[in-house]
Amino acid sequence: MVIHQALFAGYGGVDATDWTIVSTDSGNGWNFRLSDGDYQAGDLILFIGMSDSDNINFSNYYSNSFSTTELVNTDDNSIDYAINFGKMPSGVGYIQGNQGADIGMALALRPSVTASSYSVTIKSLQEDNDFPTHNNASVSLAAGSLAILIGMLDDDAISNISPPSDSTFIAMDKDNGNGTMGVAYKKIATSGSYSWGSWSTTEDEDDKALAFVLEIIANES
């Protein structure tokens, strides 16, 4: 399954060699707020939400000047999920709102180049009946891109979740009775095929699960 959206028109040379995870915000039942101390103009703001059985809505932004693109909003393997993203404009002091997800996360991501736009692609979506795993599925990723790994576990709220090897943990969120989500990343220095295995926990929990690999590319003008 490959889902692709480009935010704003125009593609340019892609030579971003570094990315910074500037800030994250997450919480049960989820109200989010990122202030201008958490981002700067041009950053990519990525919203990820999951629910046990509710539709997810990212529409309640307090700042009308910040528009986002909905990458996906659907359900698979008993999990409702949505991913939105937007390029942060200048002159916006904060973004704040809420959405209908049980579990959610907002991330501010910054490339080492000036991006005129961002392309975000779901390169892999894997289902499992026990725990999130990427099943070592091979995905092709571009040099300078950022891979975001997402693991979603239905129903069970666990206290810890660790990403697959060859990735770096960012954050997790959980909600009792509704599930757990973990997010990690890998900076892609060289174009080629990449793969990842299973997420893990020290707890004895299993349920229906999803695992995503996103590719984020900063497009220069």
PDB file of C-alpha atoms in Angstrom:
ATOM      1  CA  MET A   1       0.000   0.000   0.000  1.00  0.00           C
ATOM      2  CA  VAL A   2       1.547   3.313  -1.080  1.00  0.00           C
ATOM      3  CA  ILE A   3      -0.124   6.632  -0.346  1.00  0.00           C
ATOM      4  CA  HIS A   4       1.559   9.815  -1.529  1.00  0.00           C
ATOM      5  CA  GLN A   5       0.811  13.490  -1.062  1.00  0.00           C
ATOM      6  CA  ALA A   6       2.933  16.524  -1.895  1.00  0.00           C
ATOM      7  CA  LEU A   7       2.288  19.686   0.092  1.00  0.00           C
ATOM      8  CA  PHE A   8       2.365  22.816  -2.083  1.00  0.00           C
ATOM      9  CA  ALA A   9       3.370  22.788  -5.726  1.00  0.00           C
ATOM     10  CA  GLY A  10       6.808  22.213  -7.094  1.00  0.00           C
ATOM     11  CA  TYR A  11       9.578  19.686  -6.793  1.00  0.00           C
ATOM     12  CA  GLY A  12      13.232  20.555  -6.678  1.00  0.00           C
ATOM     13  CA  GLY A  13      16.548  18.945  -6.006  1.00  0.00           C
ATOM     14  CA  VAL A  14      16.577  16.796  -2.902  1.00  0.00           C
ATOM     15  CA  ASP A  15      19.847  16.910  -1.018  1.00  0.00           C
ATOM     16  CA  ALA A  16      18.839  17.261   2.637  1.00  0.00           C
ATOM     17  CA  THR A  17      21.448  15.364   4.583  1.00  0.00           C
ATOM     18  CA  ASP A  18      20.186  15.914   8.110  1.00  0.00           C
ATOM     19  CA  TRP A  19      16.936  16.223  10.029  1.00  0.00           C
ATOM     20  CA  THR A  20      16.105  17.447  13.520  1.00  0.00           C
ATOM     21  CA  ILE A  21      13.192  16.226  15.620  1.00  0.00           C
ATOM     22  CA  VAL A  22      12.444  19.658  17.046  1.00  0.00           C
ATOM     23  CA  SER A  23       9.483  18.946  19.301  1.00  0.00           C
ATOM     24  CA  THR A  24       6.710  16.468  20.077  1.00  0.00           C
ATOM     25  CA  ASP A  25       3.408  16.750  21.892  1.00  0.00           C
ATOM     26  CA  SER A  26       1.156  13.851  22.817  1.00  0.00           C
ATOM     27  CA  GLY A  27      -1.455  12.957  25.376  1.00  0.00           C
ATOM     28  CA  ASN A  28      -4.500  10.868  26.116  1.00  0.00           C
ATOM     29  CA  GLY A  29      -7.705  11.999  24.561  1.00  0.00           C
ATOM     30  CA  TRP A  30      -5.717  14.509  22.845  1.00  0.00           C
ATOM     31  CA  ASN A  31      -5.500  18.263  23.011  1.00  0.00           C
ATOM     32  CA  PHE A  32      -2.336  19.588  21.398  1.00  0.00           C
ATOM     33  CA  ARG A  33      -0.441  22.860  21.513  1.00  0.00           C
ATOM     34  CA  LEU A  34       2.825  23.784  19.849  1.00  0.00           C
ATOM     35  CA  SER A  35       4.141  27.318  20.390  1.00  0.00           C
ATOM     36  CA  ASP A  36       6.716  29.216  18.354  1.00  0.00           C
ATOM     37  CA  GLY A  37       9.361  27.984  20.774  1.00  0.00           C
ATOM     38  CA  ASP A  38       8.639  24.496  19.442  1.00  0.00           C
ATOM     39  CA  TYR A  39       8.996  25.282  15.730  1.00  0.00           C
ATOM     40  CA  GLN A  40      10.071  27.858  13.198  1.00  0.00           C
ATOM     41  CA  ALA A  41       8.641  28.868   9.833  1.00  0.00           C
ATOM     42  CA  GLY A  42       9.279  26.174   7.233  1.00  0.00           C
ATOM     43  CA  ASP A  43       9.237  23.230   9.640  1.00  0.00           C
ATOM     44  CA  LEU A  44       7.097  20.230   8.784  1.00  0.00           C
ATOM     45  CA  ILE A  45       4.398  19.583  11.384  1.00  0.00           C
ATOM     46  CA  LEU A  46       3.251  15.953  11.335  1.00  0.00           C
ATOM     47  CA  PHE A  47       0.066  14.821  13.093  1.00  0.00           C
ATOM     48  CA  ILE A  48      -0.573  11.116  13.766  1.00  0.00           C
ATOM     49  CA  GLY A  49      -3.718   9.818  15.442  1.00  0.00           C
ATOM     50  CA  MET A  50      -5.284   6.435  16.196  1.00  0.00           C
ATOM     51  CA  SER A  51      -8.550   5.367  17.781  1.00  0.00           C
ATOM     52  CA  ASP A  52     -10.182   2.154  18.849  1.00  0.00           C
ATOM     53  CA  SER A  53     -13.480   2.925  17.135  1.00  0.00           C
ATOM     54  CA  ASP A  54     -13.826   6.705  16.620  1.00  0.00           C
ATOM     55  CA  ASN A  55     -13.410   8.822  13.533  1.00  0.00           C
ATOM     56  CA  ILE A  56     -10.390  11.133  13.732  1.00  0.00           C
ATOM     57  CA  ASN A  57     -10.695  14.850  13.044  1.00  0.00           C
ATOM     58  CA  PHE A  58      -7.747  17.253  12.847  1.00  0.00           C
ATOM     59  CA  SER A  59      -9.856  20.222  11.729  1.00  0.00           C
ATOM     60  CA  ASN A  60     -10.057  22.230  14.954  1.00  0.00           C
ATOM     61  CA  TYR A  61      -7.010  24.459  14.547  1.00  0.00           C
ATOM     62  CA  TYR A  62      -7.122  27.816  16.270  1.00  0.00           C
ATOM     63  CA  SER A  63      -5.005  29.425  13.533  1.00  0.00           C
ATOM     64  CA  ASN A  64      -6.746  29.599  10.162  1.00  0.00           C
ATOM     65  CA  SER A  65      -3.456  30.572   8.524  1.00  0.00           C
ATOM     66  CA  PHE A  66      -1.984  27.103   9.028  1.00  0.00           C
ATOM     67  CA  SER A  67      -3.368  24.675   6.464  1.00  0.00           C
ATOM     68  CA  THR A  68      -2.666  20.957   6.434  1.00  0.00           C
ATOM     69  CA  THR A  69      -2.920  18.067   3.999  1.00  0.00           C
ATOM     70  CA  GLU A  70      -4.685  14.862   5.006  1.00  0.00           C
ATOM     71  CA  LEU A  71      -2.466  11.980   3.947  1.00  0.00           C
ATOM     72  CA  VAL A  72      -4.830   9.237   5.107  1.00  0.00           C
ATOM     73  CA  ASN A  73      -7.885   8.795   7.316  1.00  0.00           C
ATOM     74  CA  THR A  74      -9.265   5.262   7.391  1.00  0.00           C
ATOM     75  CA  ASP A  75      -9.234   2.009   9.350  1.00  0.00           C
ATOM     76  CA  ASP A  76      -7.401  -1.293   9.000  1.00  0.00           C
ATOM     77  CA  ASN A  77      -7.164  -4.328  11.274  1.00  0.00           C
ATOM     78  CA  SER A  78      -9.682  -2.863  13.782  1.00  0.00           C
ATOM     79  CA  ILE A  79      -7.680   0.382  14.162  1.00  0.00           C
ATOM     80  CA  ASP A  80      -8.848   3.821  13.018  1.00  0.00           C
ATOM     81  CA  TYR A  81      -5.953   6.086  12.097  1.00  0.00           C
ATOM     82  CA  ALA A  82      -5.148   9.383  10.408  1.00  0.00           C
ATOM     83  CA  ILE A  83      -2.011  11.225   9.329  1.00  0.00           C
ATOM     84  CA  ASN A  84      -1.937  14.936   8.474  1.00  0.00           C
ATOM     85  CA  PHE A  85       0.953  17.268   7.712  1.00  0.00           C
ATOM     86  CA  GLY A  86       1.626  20.924   7.046  1.00  0.00           C
ATOM     87  CA  LYS A  87       4.463  23.338   6.380  1.00  0.00           C
ATOM     88  CA  MET A  88       4.634  25.916   9.151  1.00  0.00           C
ATOM     89  CA  PRO A  89       4.088  29.463   7.837  1.00  0.00           C
ATOM     90  CA  SER A  90       5.722  32.549   9.264  1.00  0.00           C
ATOM     91  CA  GLY A  91       3.994  34.797  11.752  1.00  0.00           C
ATOM     92  CA  VAL A  92       2.029  32.101  13.593  1.00  0.00           C
ATOM     93  CA  GLY A  93       2.684  32.196  17.340  1.00  0.00           C
ATOM     94  CA  TYR A  94       1.118  28.849  18.155  1.00  0.00           C
ATOM     95  CA  ILE A  95      -1.055  26.075  16.804  1.00  0.00           C
ATOM     96  CA  GLN A  96      -3.568  24.497  19.109  1.00  0.00           C
ATOM     97  CA  GLY A  97      -6.589  22.258  18.824  1.00  0.00           C
ATOM     98  CA  ASN A  98      -7.947  18.801  19.377  1.00  0.00           C
ATOM     99  CA  GLN A  99      -8.999  15.780  17.433  1.00  0.00           C
ATOM    100  CA  GLY A 100     -11.242  12.804  17.923  1.00  0.00           C
ATOM    101  CA  ALA A 101      -8.478  10.253  18.350  1.00  0.00           C
ATOM    102  CA  ASP A 102      -7.914   8.307  21.556  1.00  0.00           C
ATOM    103  CA  ILE A 103      -4.168   8.545  20.997  1.00  0.00           C
ATOM    104  CA  GLY A 104      -2.266  11.236  19.132  1.00  0.00           C
ATOM    105  CA  MET A 105       1.024  12.930  18.488  1.00  0.00           C
ATOM    106  CA  ALA A 106       2.223  16.165  16.884  1.00  0.00           C
ATOM    107  CA  LEU A 107       5.835  16.378  15.702  1.00  0.00           C
ATOM    108  CA  ALA A 108       7.827  19.346  14.435  1.00  0.00           C
ATOM    109  CA  LEU A 109      10.498  18.161  11.967  1.00  0.00           C
ATOM    110  CA  ARG A 110      13.247  20.339  10.466  1.00  0.00           C
ATOM    111  CA  PRO A 111      15.518  19.516   7.511  1.00  0.00           C
ATOM    112  CA  SER A 112      18.970  20.995   7.085  1.00  0.00           C
ATOM    113  CA  VAL A 113      17.895  22.695   3.841  1.00  0.00           C
ATOM    114  CA  THR A 114      15.256  25.303   3.095  1.00  0.00           C
ATOM    115  CA  ALA A 115      12.202  23.382   1.889  1.00  0.00           C
ATOM    116  CA  SER A 116       9.756  24.941  -0.524  1.00  0.00           C
ATOM    117  CA  SER A 117       7.473  21.951   0.021  1.00  0.00           C
ATOM    118  CA  TYR A 118       7.373  18.493   1.553  1.00  0.00           C
ATOM    119  CA  SER A 119       6.437  15.146   0.065  1.00  0.00           C
ATOM    120  CA  VAL A 120       5.107  12.525   2.453  1.00  0.00           C
ATOM    121  CA  THR A 121       4.571   8.931   1.352  1.00  0.00           C
ATOM    122  CA  ILE A 122       3.362   5.812   3.141  1.00  0.00           C
ATOM    123  CA  LYS A 123       5.929   3.327   1.839  1.00  0.00           C
ATOM    124  CA  SER A 124       4.735   0.317   3.833  1.00  0.00           C
ATOM    125  CA  LEU A 125       1.727  -0.657   5.956  1.00  0.00           C
ATOM    126  CA  GLN A 126       1.873  -4.042   7.670  1.00  0.00           C
ATOM    127  CA  GLU A 127      -0.897  -5.747   9.666  1.00  0.00           C
ATOM    128  CA  ASP A 128      -0.332  -8.238  12.477  1.00  0.00           C
ATOM    129  CA  ASN A 129      -2.513 -10.035  15.024  1.00  0.00           C
ATOM    130  CA  ASP A 130      -0.022  -9.906  17.914  1.00  0.00           C
ATOM    131  CA  PHE A 131       2.183  -6.798  17.959  1.00  0.00           C
ATOM    132  CA  PRO A 132       3.363  -4.103  15.523  1.00  0.00           C
ATOM    133  CA  THR A 133       5.919  -5.413  13.040  1.00  0.00           C
ATOM    134  CA  HIS A 134       7.240  -4.091   9.735  1.00  0.00           C
ATOM    135  CA  ASN A 135       7.771  -7.715   8.691  1.00  0.00           C
ATOM    136  CA  ASN A 136      11.169  -6.853   7.192  1.00  0.00           C
ATOM    137  CA  ALA A 137       9.318  -5.575   4.140  1.00  0.00           C
ATOM    138  CA  SER A 138      11.742  -3.895   1.735  1.00  0.00           C
ATOM    139  CA  VAL A 139      11.076  -0.221   0.969  1.00  0.00           C
ATOM    140  CA  SER A 140      12.962   2.072  -1.379  1.00  0.00           C
ATOM    141  CA  LEU A 141      13.992   5.367   0.246  1.00  0.00           C
ATOM    142  CA  ALA A 142      15.705   8.430  -1.206  1.00  0.00           C
ATOM    143  CA  ALA A 143      18.978   9.906   0.002  1.00  0.00           C
ATOM    144  CA  GLY A 144      18.339  12.808   2.353  1.00  0.00           C
ATOM    145  CA  SER A 145      14.861  11.651   3.285  1.00  0.00           C
ATOM    146  CA  LEU A 146      13.570  10.937   6.767  1.00  0.00           C
ATOM    147  CA  ALA A 147      11.907   7.603   7.535  1.00  0.00           C
ATOM    148  CA  ILE A 148       9.234   7.730  10.221  1.00  0.00           C
ATOM    149  CA  LEU A 149       8.291   4.380  11.760  1.00  0.00           C
ATOM    150  CA  ILE A 150       4.927   4.048  13.505  1.00  0.00           C
ATOM    151  CA  GLY A 151       3.684   1.107  15.563  1.00  0.00           C
ATOM    152  CA  MET A 152       0.016   0.892  16.629  1.00  0.00           C
ATOM    153  CA  LEU A 153      -1.383  -1.693  19.063  1.00  0.00           C
ATOM    154  CA  ASP A 154      -5.152  -2.043  19.410  1.00  0.00           C
ATOM    155  CA  ASP A 155      -6.886  -1.957  22.830  1.00  0.00           C
ATOM    156  CA  ASP A 156      -3.902  -2.588  25.121  1.00  0.00           C
ATOM    157  CA  ALA A 157      -2.361   0.396  26.922  1.00  0.00           C
ATOM    158  CA  ILE A 158       1.200  -0.624  27.741  1.00  0.00           C
ATOM    159  CA  SER A 159       3.809   1.325  29.696  1.00  0.00           C
ATOM    160  CA  ASN A 160       6.681   0.889  27.234  1.00  0.00           C
ATOM    161  CA  ILE A 161       7.231   0.209  23.560  1.00  0.00           C
ATOM    162  CA  SER A 162      10.568   0.025  21.755  1.00  0.00           C
ATOM    163  CA  PRO A 163      11.153   0.453  18.020  1.00  0.00           C
ATOM    164  CA  PRO A 164      12.910  -2.002  15.720  1.00  0.00           C
ATOM    165  CA  SER A 165      16.689  -2.007  15.482  1.00  0.00           C
ATOM    166  CA  ASP A 166      18.218   0.561  13.115  1.00  0.00           C
ATOM    167  CA  SER A 167      15.749   3.240  14.217  1.00  0.00           C
ATOM    168  CA  THR A 168      15.626   5.826  17.009  1.00  0.00           C
ATOM    169  CA  PHE A 169      12.684   6.167  19.385  1.00  0.00           C
ATOM    170  CA  ILE A 170      10.858   9.522  19.424  1.00  0.00           C
ATOM    171  CA  ALA A 171       7.858   9.134  21.742  1.00  0.00           C
ATOM    172  CA  MET A 172       4.813   7.026  22.615  1.00  0.00           C
ATOM    173  CA  ASP A 173       1.222   7.612  23.651  1.00  0.00           C
ATOM    174  CA  LYS A 174      -1.389   5.285  25.161  1.00  0.00           C
ATOM    175  CA  ASP A 175      -4.991   5.316  26.323  1.00  0.00           C
ATOM    176  CA  ASN A 176      -6.526   2.736  28.653  1.00  0.00           C
ATOM    177  CA  GLY A 177      -8.700   0.288  26.745  1.00  0.00           C
ATOM    178  CA  ASN A 178      -7.937   1.913  23.409  1.00  0.00           C
ATOM    179  CA  GLY A 179      -4.337   1.094  22.554  1.00  0.00           C
ATOM    180  CA  THR A 180      -0.739   2.265  22.310  1.00  0.00           C
ATOM    181  CA  MET A 181       1.268   4.050  19.631  1.00  0.00           C
ATOM    182  CA  GLY A 182       5.043   4.406  19.255  1.00  0.00           C
ATOM    183  CA  VAL A 183       6.938   6.613  16.786  1.00  0.00           C
ATOM    184  CA  ALA A 184      10.603   6.367  15.713  1.00  0.00           C
ATOM    185  CA  TYR A 185      12.818   7.638  12.900  1.00  0.00           C
ATOM    186  CA  LYS A 186      15.852   6.963  10.740  1.00  0.00           C
ATOM    187  CA  LYS A 187      17.790   9.516   8.709  1.00  0.00           C
ATOM    188  CA  ILE A 188      18.438   8.124   5.232  1.00  0.00           C
ATOM    189  CA  ALA A 189      21.922   9.091   4.075  1.00  0.00           C
ATOM    190  CA  THR A 190      22.079   6.791   1.045  1.00  0.00           C
ATOM    191  CA  SER A 191      19.302   5.889  -1.359  1.00  0.00           C
ATOM    192  CA  GLY A 192      18.405   2.214  -1.485  1.00  0.00           C
ATOM    193  CA  SER A 193      16.246  -0.515   0.022  1.00  0.00           C
ATOM    194  CA  TYR A 194      15.641  -0.571   3.774  1.00  0.00           C
ATOM    195  CA  SER A 195      13.681  -2.872   6.063  1.00  0.00           C
ATOM    196  CA  TRP A 196      12.732  -3.157   9.712  1.00  0.00           C
ATOM    197  CA  GLY A 197      11.425  -5.873  11.994  1.00  0.00           C
ATOM    198  CA  SER A 198       9.221  -5.824  15.080  1.00  0.00           C
ATOM    199  CA  TRP A 199       8.461  -3.331  17.778  1.00  0.00           C
ATOM    200  CA  SER A 200       8.795  -4.743  21.300  1.00  0.00           C
ATOM    201  CA  THR A 201       7.713  -4.324  24.915  1.00  0.00           C
ATOM    202  CA  THR A 202       8.668  -5.826  28.258  1.00  0.00           C
ATOM    203  CA  GLU A 203       4.991  -6.498  28.978  1.00  0.00           C
ATOM    204  CA  ASP A 204       2.956  -9.548  28.054  1.00  0.00           C
ATOM    205  CA  GLU A 205       0.474  -7.918  25.706  1.00  0.00           C
ATOM    206  CA  ASP A 206      -0.741  -8.734  22.219  1.00  0.00           C
ATOM    207  CA  ASP A 207      -3.582  -7.598  20.005  1.00  0.00           C
ATOM    208  CA  LYS A 208      -4.261  -6.497  16.458  1.00  0.00           C
ATOM    209  CA  ALA A 209      -1.585  -4.124  15.251  1.00  0.00           C
ATOM    210  CA  LEU A 210      -0.354  -1.907  12.414  1.00  0.00           C
ATOM    211  CA  ALA A 211       3.147  -0.767  11.470  1.00  0.00           C
ATOM    212  CA  PHE A 212       3.901   2.056   9.029  1.00  0.00           C
ATOM    213  CA  VAL A 213       6.981   3.363   7.284  1.00  0.00           C
ATOM    214  CA  LEU A 214       6.650   6.966   6.085  1.00  0.00           C
ATOM    215  CA  GLU A 215       9.148   8.674   3.794  1.00  0.00           C
ATOM    216  CA  ILE A 216       9.463  12.451   4.168  1.00  0.00           C
ATOM    217  CA  ILE A 217      11.317  14.447   1.520  1.00  0.00           C
ATOM    218  CA  ALA A 218      12.160  18.150   1.732  1.00  0.00           C
ATOM    219  CA  ASN A 219      11.758  19.654  -1.741  1.00  0.00           C
ATOM    220  CA  GLU A 220      14.018  22.610  -2.465  1.00  0.00           C
ATOM    221  CA  SER A 221      12.925  25.356  -4.845  1.00  0.00           C
TER     222      SER A 221
END
